[in-house]
mmCIF file of C-alpha atoms in Angstrom:
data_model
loop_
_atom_site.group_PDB
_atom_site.id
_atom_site.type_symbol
_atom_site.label_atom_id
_atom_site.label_comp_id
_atom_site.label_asym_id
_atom_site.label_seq_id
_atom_site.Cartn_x
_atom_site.Cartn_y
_atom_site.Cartn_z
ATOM 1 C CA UNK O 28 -37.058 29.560 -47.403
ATOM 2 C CA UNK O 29 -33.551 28.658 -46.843
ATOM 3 C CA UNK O 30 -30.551 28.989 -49.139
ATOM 4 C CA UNK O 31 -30.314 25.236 -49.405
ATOM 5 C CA UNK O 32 -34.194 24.644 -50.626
ATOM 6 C CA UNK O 33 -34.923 24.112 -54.375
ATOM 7 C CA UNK O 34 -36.328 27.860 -56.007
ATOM 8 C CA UNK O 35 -39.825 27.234 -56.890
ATOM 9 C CA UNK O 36 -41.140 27.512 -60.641
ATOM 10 C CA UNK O 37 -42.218 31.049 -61.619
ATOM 11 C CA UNK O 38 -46.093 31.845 -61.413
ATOM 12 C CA UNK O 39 -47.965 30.631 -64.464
ATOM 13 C CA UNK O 40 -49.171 34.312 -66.066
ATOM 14 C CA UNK O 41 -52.398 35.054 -67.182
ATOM 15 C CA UNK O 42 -54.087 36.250 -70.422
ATOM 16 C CA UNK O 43 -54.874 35.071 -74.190
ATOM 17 C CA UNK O 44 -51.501 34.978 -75.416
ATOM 18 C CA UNK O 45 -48.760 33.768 -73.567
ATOM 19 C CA UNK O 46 -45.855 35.778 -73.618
ATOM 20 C CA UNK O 47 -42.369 34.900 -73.472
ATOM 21 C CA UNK O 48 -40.890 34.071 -70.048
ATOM 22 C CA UNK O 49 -37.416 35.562 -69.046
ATOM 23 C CA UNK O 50 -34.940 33.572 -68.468
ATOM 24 C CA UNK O 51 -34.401 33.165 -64.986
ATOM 25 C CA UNK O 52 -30.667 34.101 -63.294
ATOM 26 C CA UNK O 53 -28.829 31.062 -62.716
ATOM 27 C CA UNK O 54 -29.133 29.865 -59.057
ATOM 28 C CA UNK O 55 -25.699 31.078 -57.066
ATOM 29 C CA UNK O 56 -24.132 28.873 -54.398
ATOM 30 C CA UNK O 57 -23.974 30.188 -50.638
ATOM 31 C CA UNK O 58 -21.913 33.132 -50.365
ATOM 32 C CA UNK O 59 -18.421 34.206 -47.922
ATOM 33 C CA UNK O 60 -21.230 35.335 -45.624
ATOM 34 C CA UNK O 61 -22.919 32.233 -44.857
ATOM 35 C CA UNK O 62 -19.881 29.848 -45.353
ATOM 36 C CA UNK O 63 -17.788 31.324 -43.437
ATOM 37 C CA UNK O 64 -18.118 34.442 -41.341
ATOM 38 C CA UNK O 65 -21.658 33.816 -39.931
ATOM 39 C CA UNK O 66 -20.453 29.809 -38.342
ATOM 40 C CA UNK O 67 -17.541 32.241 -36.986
ATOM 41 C CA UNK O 68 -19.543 34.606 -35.593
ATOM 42 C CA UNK O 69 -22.006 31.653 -33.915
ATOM 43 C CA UNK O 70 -18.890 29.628 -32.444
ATOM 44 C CA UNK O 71 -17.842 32.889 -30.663
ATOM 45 C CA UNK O 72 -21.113 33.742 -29.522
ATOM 46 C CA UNK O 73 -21.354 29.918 -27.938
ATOM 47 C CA UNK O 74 -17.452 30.456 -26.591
ATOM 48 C CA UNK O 75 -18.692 33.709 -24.991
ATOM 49 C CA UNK O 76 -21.380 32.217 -23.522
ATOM 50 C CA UNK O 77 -19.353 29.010 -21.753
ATOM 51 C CA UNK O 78 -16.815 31.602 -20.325
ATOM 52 C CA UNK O 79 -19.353 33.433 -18.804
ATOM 53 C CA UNK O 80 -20.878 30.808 -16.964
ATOM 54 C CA UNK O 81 -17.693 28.954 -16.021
ATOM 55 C CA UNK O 82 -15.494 31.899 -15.425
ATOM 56 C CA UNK O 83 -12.750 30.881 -17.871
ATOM 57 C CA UNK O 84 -11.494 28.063 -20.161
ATOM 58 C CA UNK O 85 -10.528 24.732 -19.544
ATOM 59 C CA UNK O 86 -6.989 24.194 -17.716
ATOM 60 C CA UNK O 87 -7.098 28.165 -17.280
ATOM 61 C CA UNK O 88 -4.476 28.631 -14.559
ATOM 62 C CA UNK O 89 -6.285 31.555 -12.937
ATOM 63 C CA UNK O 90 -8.936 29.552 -12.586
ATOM 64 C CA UNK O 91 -7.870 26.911 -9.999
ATOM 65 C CA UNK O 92 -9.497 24.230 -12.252
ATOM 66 C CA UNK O 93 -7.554 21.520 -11.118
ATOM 67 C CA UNK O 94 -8.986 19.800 -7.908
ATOM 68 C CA UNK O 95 -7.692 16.589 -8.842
ATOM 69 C CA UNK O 96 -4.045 17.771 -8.049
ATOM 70 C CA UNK O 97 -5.106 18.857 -4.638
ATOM 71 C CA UNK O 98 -3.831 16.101 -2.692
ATOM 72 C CA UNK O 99 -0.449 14.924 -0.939
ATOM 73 C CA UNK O 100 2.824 16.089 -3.390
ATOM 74 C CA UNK O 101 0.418 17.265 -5.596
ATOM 75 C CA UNK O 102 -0.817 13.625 -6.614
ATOM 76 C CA UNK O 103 -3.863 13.528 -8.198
ATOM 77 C CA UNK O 104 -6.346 13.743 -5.281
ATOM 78 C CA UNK O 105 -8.777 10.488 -6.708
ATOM 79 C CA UNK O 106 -5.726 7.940 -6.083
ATOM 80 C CA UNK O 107 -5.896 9.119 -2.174
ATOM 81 C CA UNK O 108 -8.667 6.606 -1.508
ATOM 82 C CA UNK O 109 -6.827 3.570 -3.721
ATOM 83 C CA UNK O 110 -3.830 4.369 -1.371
ATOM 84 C CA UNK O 111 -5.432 3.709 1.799
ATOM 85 C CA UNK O 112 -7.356 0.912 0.835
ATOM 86 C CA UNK O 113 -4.665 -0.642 -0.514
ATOM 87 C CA UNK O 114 -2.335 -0.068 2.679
ATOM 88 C CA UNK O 115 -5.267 -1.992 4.605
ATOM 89 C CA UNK O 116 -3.854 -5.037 3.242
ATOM 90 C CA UNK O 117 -1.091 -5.166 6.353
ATOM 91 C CA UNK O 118 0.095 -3.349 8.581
ATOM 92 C CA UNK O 119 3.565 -3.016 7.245
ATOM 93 C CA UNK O 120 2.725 -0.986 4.431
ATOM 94 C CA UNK O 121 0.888 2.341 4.577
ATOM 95 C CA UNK O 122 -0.405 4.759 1.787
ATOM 96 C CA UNK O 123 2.755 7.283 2.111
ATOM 97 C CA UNK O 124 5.175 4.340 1.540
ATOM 98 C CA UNK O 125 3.199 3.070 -2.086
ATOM 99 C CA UNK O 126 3.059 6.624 -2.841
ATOM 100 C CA UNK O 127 6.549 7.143 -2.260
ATOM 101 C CA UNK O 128 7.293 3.910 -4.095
ATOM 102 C CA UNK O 129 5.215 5.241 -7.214
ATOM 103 C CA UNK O 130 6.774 8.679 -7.224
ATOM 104 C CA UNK O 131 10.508 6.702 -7.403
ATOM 105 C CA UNK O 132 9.094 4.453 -9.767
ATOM 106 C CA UNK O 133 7.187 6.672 -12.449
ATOM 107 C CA UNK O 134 6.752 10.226 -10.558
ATOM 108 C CA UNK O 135 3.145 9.408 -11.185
ATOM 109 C CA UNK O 136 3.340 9.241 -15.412
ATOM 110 C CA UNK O 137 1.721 6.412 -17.063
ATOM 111 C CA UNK O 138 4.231 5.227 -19.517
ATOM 112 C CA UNK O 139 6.352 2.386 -20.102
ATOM 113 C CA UNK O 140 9.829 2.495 -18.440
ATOM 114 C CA UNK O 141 13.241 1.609 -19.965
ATOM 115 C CA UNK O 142 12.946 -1.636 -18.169
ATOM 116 C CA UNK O 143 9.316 -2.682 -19.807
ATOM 117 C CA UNK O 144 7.201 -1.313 -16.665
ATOM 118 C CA UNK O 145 3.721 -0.082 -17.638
ATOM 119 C CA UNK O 146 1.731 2.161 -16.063
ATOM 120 C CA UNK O 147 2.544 4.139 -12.939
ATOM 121 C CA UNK O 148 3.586 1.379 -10.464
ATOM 122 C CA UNK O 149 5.623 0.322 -13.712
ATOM 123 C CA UNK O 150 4.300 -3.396 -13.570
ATOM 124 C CA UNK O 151 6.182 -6.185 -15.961
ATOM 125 C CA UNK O 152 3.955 -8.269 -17.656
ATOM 126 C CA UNK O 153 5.042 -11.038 -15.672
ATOM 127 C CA UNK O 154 4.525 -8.934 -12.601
ATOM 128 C CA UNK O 155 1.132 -7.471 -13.792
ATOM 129 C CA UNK O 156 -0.220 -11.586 -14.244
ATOM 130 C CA UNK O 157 0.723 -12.101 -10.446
ATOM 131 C CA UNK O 158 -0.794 -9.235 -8.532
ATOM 132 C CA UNK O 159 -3.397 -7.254 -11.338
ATOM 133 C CA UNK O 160 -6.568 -7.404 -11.140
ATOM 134 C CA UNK O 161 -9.773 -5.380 -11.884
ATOM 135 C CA UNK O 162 -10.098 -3.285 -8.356
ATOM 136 C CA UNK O 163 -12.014 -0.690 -9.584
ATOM 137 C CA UNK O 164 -14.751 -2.833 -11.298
ATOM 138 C CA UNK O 165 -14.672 -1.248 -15.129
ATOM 139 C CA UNK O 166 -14.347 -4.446 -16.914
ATOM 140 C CA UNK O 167 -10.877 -4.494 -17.304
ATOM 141 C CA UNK O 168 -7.794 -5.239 -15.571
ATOM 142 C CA UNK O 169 -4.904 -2.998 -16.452
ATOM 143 C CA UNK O 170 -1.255 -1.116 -15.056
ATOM 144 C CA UNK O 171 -2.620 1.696 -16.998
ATOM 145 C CA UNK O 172 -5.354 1.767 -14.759
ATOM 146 C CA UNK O 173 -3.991 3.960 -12.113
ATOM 147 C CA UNK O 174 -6.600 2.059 -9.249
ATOM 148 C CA UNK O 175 -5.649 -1.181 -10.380
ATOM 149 C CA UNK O 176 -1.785 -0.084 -10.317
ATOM 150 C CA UNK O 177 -2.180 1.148 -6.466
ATOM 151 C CA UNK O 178 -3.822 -2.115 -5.751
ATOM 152 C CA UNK O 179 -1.685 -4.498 -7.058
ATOM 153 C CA UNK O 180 1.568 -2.773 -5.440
ATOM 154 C CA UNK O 181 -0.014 -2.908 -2.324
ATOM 155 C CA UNK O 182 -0.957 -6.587 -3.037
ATOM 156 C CA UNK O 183 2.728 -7.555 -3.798
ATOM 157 C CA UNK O 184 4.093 -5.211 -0.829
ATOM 158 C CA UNK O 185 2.458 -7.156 1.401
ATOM 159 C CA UNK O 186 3.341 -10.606 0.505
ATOM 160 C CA UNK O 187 6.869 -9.316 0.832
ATOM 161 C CA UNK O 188 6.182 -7.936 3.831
ATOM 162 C CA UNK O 189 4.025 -11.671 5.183
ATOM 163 C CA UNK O 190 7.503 -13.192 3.842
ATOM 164 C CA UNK O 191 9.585 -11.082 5.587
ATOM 165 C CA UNK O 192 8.055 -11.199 8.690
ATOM 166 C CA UNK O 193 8.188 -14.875 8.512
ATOM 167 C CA UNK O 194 11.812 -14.600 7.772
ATOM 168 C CA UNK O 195 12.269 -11.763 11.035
ATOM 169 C CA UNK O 196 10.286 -14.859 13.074
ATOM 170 C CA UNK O 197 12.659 -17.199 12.632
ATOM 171 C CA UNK O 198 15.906 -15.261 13.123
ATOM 172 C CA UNK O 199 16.986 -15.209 9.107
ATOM 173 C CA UNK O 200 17.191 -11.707 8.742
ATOM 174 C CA UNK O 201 17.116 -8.481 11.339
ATOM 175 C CA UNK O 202 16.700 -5.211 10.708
ATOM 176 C CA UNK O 203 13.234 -2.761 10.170
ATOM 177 C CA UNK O 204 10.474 -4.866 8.876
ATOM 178 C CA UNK O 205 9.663 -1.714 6.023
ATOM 179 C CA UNK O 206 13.359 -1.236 5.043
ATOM 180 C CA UNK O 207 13.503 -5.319 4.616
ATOM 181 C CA UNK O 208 10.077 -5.235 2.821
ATOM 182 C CA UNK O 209 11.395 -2.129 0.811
ATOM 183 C CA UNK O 210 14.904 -4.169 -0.241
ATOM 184 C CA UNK O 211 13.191 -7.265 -0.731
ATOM 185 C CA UNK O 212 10.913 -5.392 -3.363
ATOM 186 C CA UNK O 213 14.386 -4.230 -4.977
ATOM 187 C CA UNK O 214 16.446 -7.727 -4.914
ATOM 188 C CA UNK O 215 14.308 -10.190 -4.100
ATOM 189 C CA UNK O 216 13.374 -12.219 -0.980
ATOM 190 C CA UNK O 217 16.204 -14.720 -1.267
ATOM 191 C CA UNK O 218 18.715 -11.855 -1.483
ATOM 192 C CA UNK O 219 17.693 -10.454 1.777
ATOM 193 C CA UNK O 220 17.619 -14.066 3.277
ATOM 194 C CA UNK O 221 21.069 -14.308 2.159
ATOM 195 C CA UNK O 222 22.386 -10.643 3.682
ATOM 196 C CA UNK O 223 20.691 -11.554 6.576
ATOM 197 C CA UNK O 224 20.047 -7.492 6.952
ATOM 198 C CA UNK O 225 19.101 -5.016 3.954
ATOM 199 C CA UNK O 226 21.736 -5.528 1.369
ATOM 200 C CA UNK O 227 24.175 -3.124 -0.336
ATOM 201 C CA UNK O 228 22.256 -3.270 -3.884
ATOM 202 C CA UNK O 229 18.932 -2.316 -2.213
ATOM 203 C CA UNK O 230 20.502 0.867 -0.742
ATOM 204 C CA UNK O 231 19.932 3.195 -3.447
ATOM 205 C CA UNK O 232 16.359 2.413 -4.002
ATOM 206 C CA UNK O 233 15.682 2.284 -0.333
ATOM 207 C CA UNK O 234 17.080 6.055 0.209
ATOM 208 C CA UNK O 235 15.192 7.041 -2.803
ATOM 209 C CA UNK O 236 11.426 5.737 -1.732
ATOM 210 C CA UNK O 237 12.521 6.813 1.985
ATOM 211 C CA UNK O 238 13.953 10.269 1.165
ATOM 212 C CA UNK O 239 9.680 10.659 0.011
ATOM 213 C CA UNK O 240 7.955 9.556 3.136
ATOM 214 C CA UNK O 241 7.291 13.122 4.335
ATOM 215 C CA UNK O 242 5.936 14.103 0.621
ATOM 216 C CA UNK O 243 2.779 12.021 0.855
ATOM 217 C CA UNK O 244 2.474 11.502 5.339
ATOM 218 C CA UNK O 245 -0.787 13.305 4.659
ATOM 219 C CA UNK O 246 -1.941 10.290 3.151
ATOM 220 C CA UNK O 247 -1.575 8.453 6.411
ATOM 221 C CA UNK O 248 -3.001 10.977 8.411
ATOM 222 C CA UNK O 249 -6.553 10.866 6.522
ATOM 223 C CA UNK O 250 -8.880 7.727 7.444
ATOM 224 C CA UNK O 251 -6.829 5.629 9.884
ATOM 225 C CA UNK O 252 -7.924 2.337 9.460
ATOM 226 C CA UNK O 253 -8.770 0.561 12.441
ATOM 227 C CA UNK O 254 -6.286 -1.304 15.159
ATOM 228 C CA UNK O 255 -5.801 -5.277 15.431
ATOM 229 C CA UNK O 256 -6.142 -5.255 18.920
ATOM 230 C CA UNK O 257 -8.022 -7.976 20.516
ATOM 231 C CA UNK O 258 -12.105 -7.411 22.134
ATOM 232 C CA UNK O 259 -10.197 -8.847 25.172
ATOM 233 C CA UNK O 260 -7.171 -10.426 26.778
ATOM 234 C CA UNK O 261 -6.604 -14.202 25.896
ATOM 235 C CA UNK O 262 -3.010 -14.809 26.455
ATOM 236 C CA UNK O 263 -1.366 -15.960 29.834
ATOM 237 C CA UNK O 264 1.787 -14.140 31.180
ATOM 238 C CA UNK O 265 5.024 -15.923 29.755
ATOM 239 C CA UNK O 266 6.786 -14.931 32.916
ATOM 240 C CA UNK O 267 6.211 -14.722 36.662
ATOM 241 C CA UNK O 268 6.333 -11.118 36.532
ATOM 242 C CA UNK O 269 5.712 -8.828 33.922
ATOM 243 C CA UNK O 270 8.053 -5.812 34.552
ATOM 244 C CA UNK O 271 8.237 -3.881 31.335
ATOM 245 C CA UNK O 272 11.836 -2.744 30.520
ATOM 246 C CA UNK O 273 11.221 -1.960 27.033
ATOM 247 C CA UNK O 274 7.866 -1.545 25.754
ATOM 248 C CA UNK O 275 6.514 -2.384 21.657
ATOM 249 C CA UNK O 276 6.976 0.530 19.447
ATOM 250 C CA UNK O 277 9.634 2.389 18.153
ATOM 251 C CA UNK O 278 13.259 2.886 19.349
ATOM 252 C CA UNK O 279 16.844 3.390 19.320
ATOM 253 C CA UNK O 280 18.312 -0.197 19.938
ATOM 254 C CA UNK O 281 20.858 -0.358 22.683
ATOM 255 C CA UNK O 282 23.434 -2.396 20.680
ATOM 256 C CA UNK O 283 22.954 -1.351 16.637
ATOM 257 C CA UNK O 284 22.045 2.656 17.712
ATOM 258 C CA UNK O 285 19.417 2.183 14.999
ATOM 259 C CA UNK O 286 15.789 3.425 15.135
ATOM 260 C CA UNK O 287 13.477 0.767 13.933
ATOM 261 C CA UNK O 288 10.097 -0.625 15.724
ATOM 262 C CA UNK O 289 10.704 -3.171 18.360
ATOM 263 C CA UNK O 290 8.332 -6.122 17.408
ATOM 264 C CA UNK O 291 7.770 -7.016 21.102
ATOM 265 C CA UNK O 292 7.705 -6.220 24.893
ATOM 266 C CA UNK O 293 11.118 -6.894 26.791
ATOM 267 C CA UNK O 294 10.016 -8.039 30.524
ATOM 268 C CA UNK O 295 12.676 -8.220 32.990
ATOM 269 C CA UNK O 296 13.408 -11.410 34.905
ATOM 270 C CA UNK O 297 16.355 -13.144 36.176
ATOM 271 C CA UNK O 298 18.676 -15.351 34.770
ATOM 272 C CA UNK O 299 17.184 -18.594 34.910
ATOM 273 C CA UNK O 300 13.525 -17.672 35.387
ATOM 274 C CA UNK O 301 10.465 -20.043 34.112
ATOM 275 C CA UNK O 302 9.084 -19.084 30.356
ATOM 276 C CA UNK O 303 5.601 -20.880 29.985
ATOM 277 C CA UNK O 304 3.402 -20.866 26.494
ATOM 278 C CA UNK O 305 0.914 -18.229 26.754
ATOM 279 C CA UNK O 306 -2.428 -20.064 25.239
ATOM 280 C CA UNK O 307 -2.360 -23.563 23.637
ATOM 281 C CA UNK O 308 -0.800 -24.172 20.764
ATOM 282 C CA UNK O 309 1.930 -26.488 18.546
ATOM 283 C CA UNK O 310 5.815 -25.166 18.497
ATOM 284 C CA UNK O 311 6.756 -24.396 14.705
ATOM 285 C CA UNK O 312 10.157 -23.120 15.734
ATOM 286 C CA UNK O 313 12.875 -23.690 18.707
ATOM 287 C CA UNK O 314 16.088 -23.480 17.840
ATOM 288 C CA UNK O 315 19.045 -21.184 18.068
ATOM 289 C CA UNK O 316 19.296 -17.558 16.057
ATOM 290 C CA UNK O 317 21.559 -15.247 15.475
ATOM 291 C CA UNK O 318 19.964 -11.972 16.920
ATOM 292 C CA UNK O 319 17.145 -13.823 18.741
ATOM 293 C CA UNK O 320 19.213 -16.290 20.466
ATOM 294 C CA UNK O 321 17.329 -19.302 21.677
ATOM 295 C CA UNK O 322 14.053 -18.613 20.225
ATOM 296 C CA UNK O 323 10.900 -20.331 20.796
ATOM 297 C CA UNK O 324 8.044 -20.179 18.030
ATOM 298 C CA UNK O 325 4.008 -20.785 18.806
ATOM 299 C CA UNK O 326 0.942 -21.458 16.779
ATOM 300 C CA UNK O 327 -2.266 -20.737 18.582
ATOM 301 C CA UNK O 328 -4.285 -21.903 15.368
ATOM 302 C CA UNK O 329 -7.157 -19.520 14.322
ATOM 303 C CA UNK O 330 -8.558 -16.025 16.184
ATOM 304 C CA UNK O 331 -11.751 -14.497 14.616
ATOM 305 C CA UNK O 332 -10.401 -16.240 11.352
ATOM 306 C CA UNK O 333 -6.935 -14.945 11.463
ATOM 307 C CA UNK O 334 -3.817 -17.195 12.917
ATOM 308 C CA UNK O 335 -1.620 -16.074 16.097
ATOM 309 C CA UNK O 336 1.428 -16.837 17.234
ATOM 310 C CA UNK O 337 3.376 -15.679 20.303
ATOM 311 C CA UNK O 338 7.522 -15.869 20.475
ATOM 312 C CA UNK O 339 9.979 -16.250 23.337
ATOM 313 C CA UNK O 340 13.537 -15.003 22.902
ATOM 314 C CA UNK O 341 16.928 -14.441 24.031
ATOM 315 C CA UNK O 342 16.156 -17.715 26.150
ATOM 316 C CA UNK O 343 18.987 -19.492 27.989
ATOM 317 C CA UNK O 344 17.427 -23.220 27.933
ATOM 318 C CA UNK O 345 14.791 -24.441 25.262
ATOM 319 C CA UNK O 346 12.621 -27.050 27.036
ATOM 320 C CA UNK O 347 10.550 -27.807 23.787
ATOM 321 C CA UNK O 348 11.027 -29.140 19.815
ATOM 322 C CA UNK O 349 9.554 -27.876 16.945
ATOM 323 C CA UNK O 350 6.593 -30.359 16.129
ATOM 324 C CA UNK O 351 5.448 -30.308 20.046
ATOM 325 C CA UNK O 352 1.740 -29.259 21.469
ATOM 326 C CA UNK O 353 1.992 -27.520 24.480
ATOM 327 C CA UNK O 354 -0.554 -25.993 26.965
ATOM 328 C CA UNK O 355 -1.217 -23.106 28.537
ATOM 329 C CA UNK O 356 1.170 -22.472 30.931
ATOM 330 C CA UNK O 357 3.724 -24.878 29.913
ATOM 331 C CA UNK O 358 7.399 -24.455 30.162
ATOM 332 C CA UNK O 359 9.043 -23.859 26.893
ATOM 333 C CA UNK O 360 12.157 -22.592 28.341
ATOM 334 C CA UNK O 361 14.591 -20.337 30.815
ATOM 335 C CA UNK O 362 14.914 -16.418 30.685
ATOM 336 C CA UNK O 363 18.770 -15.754 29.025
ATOM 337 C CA UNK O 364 20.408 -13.407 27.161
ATOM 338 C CA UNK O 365 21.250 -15.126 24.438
ATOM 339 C CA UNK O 366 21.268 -13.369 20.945
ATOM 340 C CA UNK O 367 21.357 -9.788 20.660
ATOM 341 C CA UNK O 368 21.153 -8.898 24.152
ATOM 342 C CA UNK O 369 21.900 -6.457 26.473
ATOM 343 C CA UNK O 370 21.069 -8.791 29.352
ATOM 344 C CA UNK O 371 18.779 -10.955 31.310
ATOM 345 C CA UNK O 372 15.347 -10.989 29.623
ATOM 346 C CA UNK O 373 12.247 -12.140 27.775
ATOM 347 C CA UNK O 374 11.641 -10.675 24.428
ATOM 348 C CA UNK O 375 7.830 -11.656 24.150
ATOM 349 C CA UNK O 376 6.236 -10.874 20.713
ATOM 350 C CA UNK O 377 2.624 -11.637 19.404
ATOM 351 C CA UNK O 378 1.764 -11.802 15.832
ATOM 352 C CA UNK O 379 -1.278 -11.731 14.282
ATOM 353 C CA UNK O 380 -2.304 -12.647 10.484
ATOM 354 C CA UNK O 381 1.112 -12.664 9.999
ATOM 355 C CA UNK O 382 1.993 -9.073 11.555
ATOM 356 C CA UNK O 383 3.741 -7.879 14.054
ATOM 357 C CA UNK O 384 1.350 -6.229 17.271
ATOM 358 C CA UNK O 385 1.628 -4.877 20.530
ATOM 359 C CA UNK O 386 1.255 -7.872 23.307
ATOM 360 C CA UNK O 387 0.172 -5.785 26.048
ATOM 361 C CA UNK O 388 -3.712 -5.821 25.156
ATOM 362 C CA UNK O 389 -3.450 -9.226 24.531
ATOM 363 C CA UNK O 390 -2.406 -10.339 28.259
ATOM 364 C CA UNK O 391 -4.458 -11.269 31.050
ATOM 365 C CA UNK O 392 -3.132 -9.915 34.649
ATOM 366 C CA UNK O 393 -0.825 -11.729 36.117
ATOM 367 C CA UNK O 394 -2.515 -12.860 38.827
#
């Protein structure tokens, strides 16, 4: 019987003549014992227990119990999957830049920022109704919710970067399409349009999420998602001859000494030479630029559900106006070097769903 049950009634006693019955000791309450040494003694024994089966407590240093922190710049290791999917959203943005951007914004922490930001991408409320939404599927959408957060930046990175690119197209602005994306997240759109090139006020910031790049490159180097080249060629040769004098990718311009991606291939051809459309398709843009020079725009319409347009710079002559369908092979204009040049040429670009990509796959032979 335990210390909390009633005590029974004494036995009744047997005989002729009932005798007096004792008084009985009053019942005593639980002793120090049970109260409080013997729960001591059983929470140790289950403590003892957990640490040898787990090798140590919770958070014990020694222990290397934190996986989570196990990724790029020690960011917890779950958000490496949010980063990349995220960065699949364009091309312009990749998982080390919105980490970088993160790190500058919040160094990871979930709380509200001087400014009003919530959560670790730092998200106004205003900001938050544009771009949140519930990624991860729990219900709820939420800056707090560090998935969400990743996703949303990503979201509103890459409209900036669809805007900018736009802006690039048309000769508005020059400069590297991620250090324009990066400003325009810092000033705005319009203030970029206006400098024409990164502006002053977006220089800090822009250092600051740079200066973090090499932090979180492992990011980029886990899962590569897949290239935008085309299953085949579909694009006529702009020129009679396509001689490559400076191929898409990355380089030191000739003229600025700055290190940026070029957005096209440069094919060498005389002063003068033919420029034809390269697949059928409505002009959206011929006029005159500053770093472009004469510039020629294309819309192809829809490829596998995503639009393409080719461009022809630096021309000499523009032989079409905006608003104009043009086929195949149609001229459009004369190789110059108008713009931004270093001479004679055809600066030939391709881009698809609103990015930038290397024309070379996309070109039949020449024949």
């Amino acid at each position: 019987m335990s210390d909390d049950q009633a005590v029974g009634a004494p036995p009744q006693q047997t005989g002729s003549a009932p005798r007096p019955v004792a008084p009985q000791p009053r019942r005593r309450g639980p002793g120090l014992f049970t109260v409080v040494v013997l729960p001591a003694l059983l929470t140790l024994s289950a403590v003892a227990g957990f640490l040898a089966l787990t090798g140590g407590l919770p958070g014990d240093e020694d222990a290397g119990a934190h996986p989570q922190d196990d990724a790029a710049g020690g960011v917890n290791a779950t958000y490496g999957p949010w980063l990349r999917r995220s960065a699949e959203a364009c091309s312009v943005v990749t998982p080390s830049l919105l980490a970088a951007q993160i790190d500058q914004l919040t160094g990871f922490s979930d709380e509200t920022t001087a400014s009003g930001g919530q959560g670790i991408a730092a998200f106004t409320a205003a900001g938050w109704r544009a771009w949140g939404k519930d990624d991860d599927g729990n219900g709820h959408s939420s800056p707090h919710d560090p998935a969400d957060a990743i996703m949303a930046l990503g979201r509103q990175d890459c409209s900036l970067a669809r805007r900018i690119t736009e802006l690039r197209t048309d000769g508005t602005v020059n400069g590297d399409l991620v250090d324009l994306t990066l400003a325009a997240y810092a000033v705005g759109t319009d203030a970029v349009a206006d400098a024409g090139r990164v502006p002053a006020a977006a220089g800090t910031y822009l250092g600051e999420v740079k200066s973090r790049f090499a932090t979180y490159a492992d990011f980029d180097r886990e899962d590569p998602s897949g290239g935008s080249a085309p299953a085949n060629a579909i694009l006529a040769a702009p020129t009679t001859t396509l001689t490559v004098t400076s191929p898409y990718g990355s380089r030191k311009h000739p003229l600025t000494g700055v290190t940026k991606l070029h957005t096209g291939t440069d094919f060498g051809a005389p002063q003068g030479a033919q420029v034809s459309a390269a697949r059928d398709g409505r002009v959206v843009f011929a006029a005159m630029t500053k770093a472009y020079g004469n510039r020629v725009v294309v819309d192809h319409g829809l490829i596998d559900g995503k639009r393409l347009e080719t461009t022809y710079s630096h021309l000499s002559l523009l032989q079409v106006t905006a608003g104009q369908a043009v086929r195949t092979s149609a001229p459009i204009g004369r190789v110059g070097s108008t713009g931004l040049s270093t001479g004679p040429h055809l600066h030939f670009e391709v881009i698809y769903d609103g990015y930038y990509t290397d024309p070379q796959p996309w070109l039949a032979p020449n024949g």
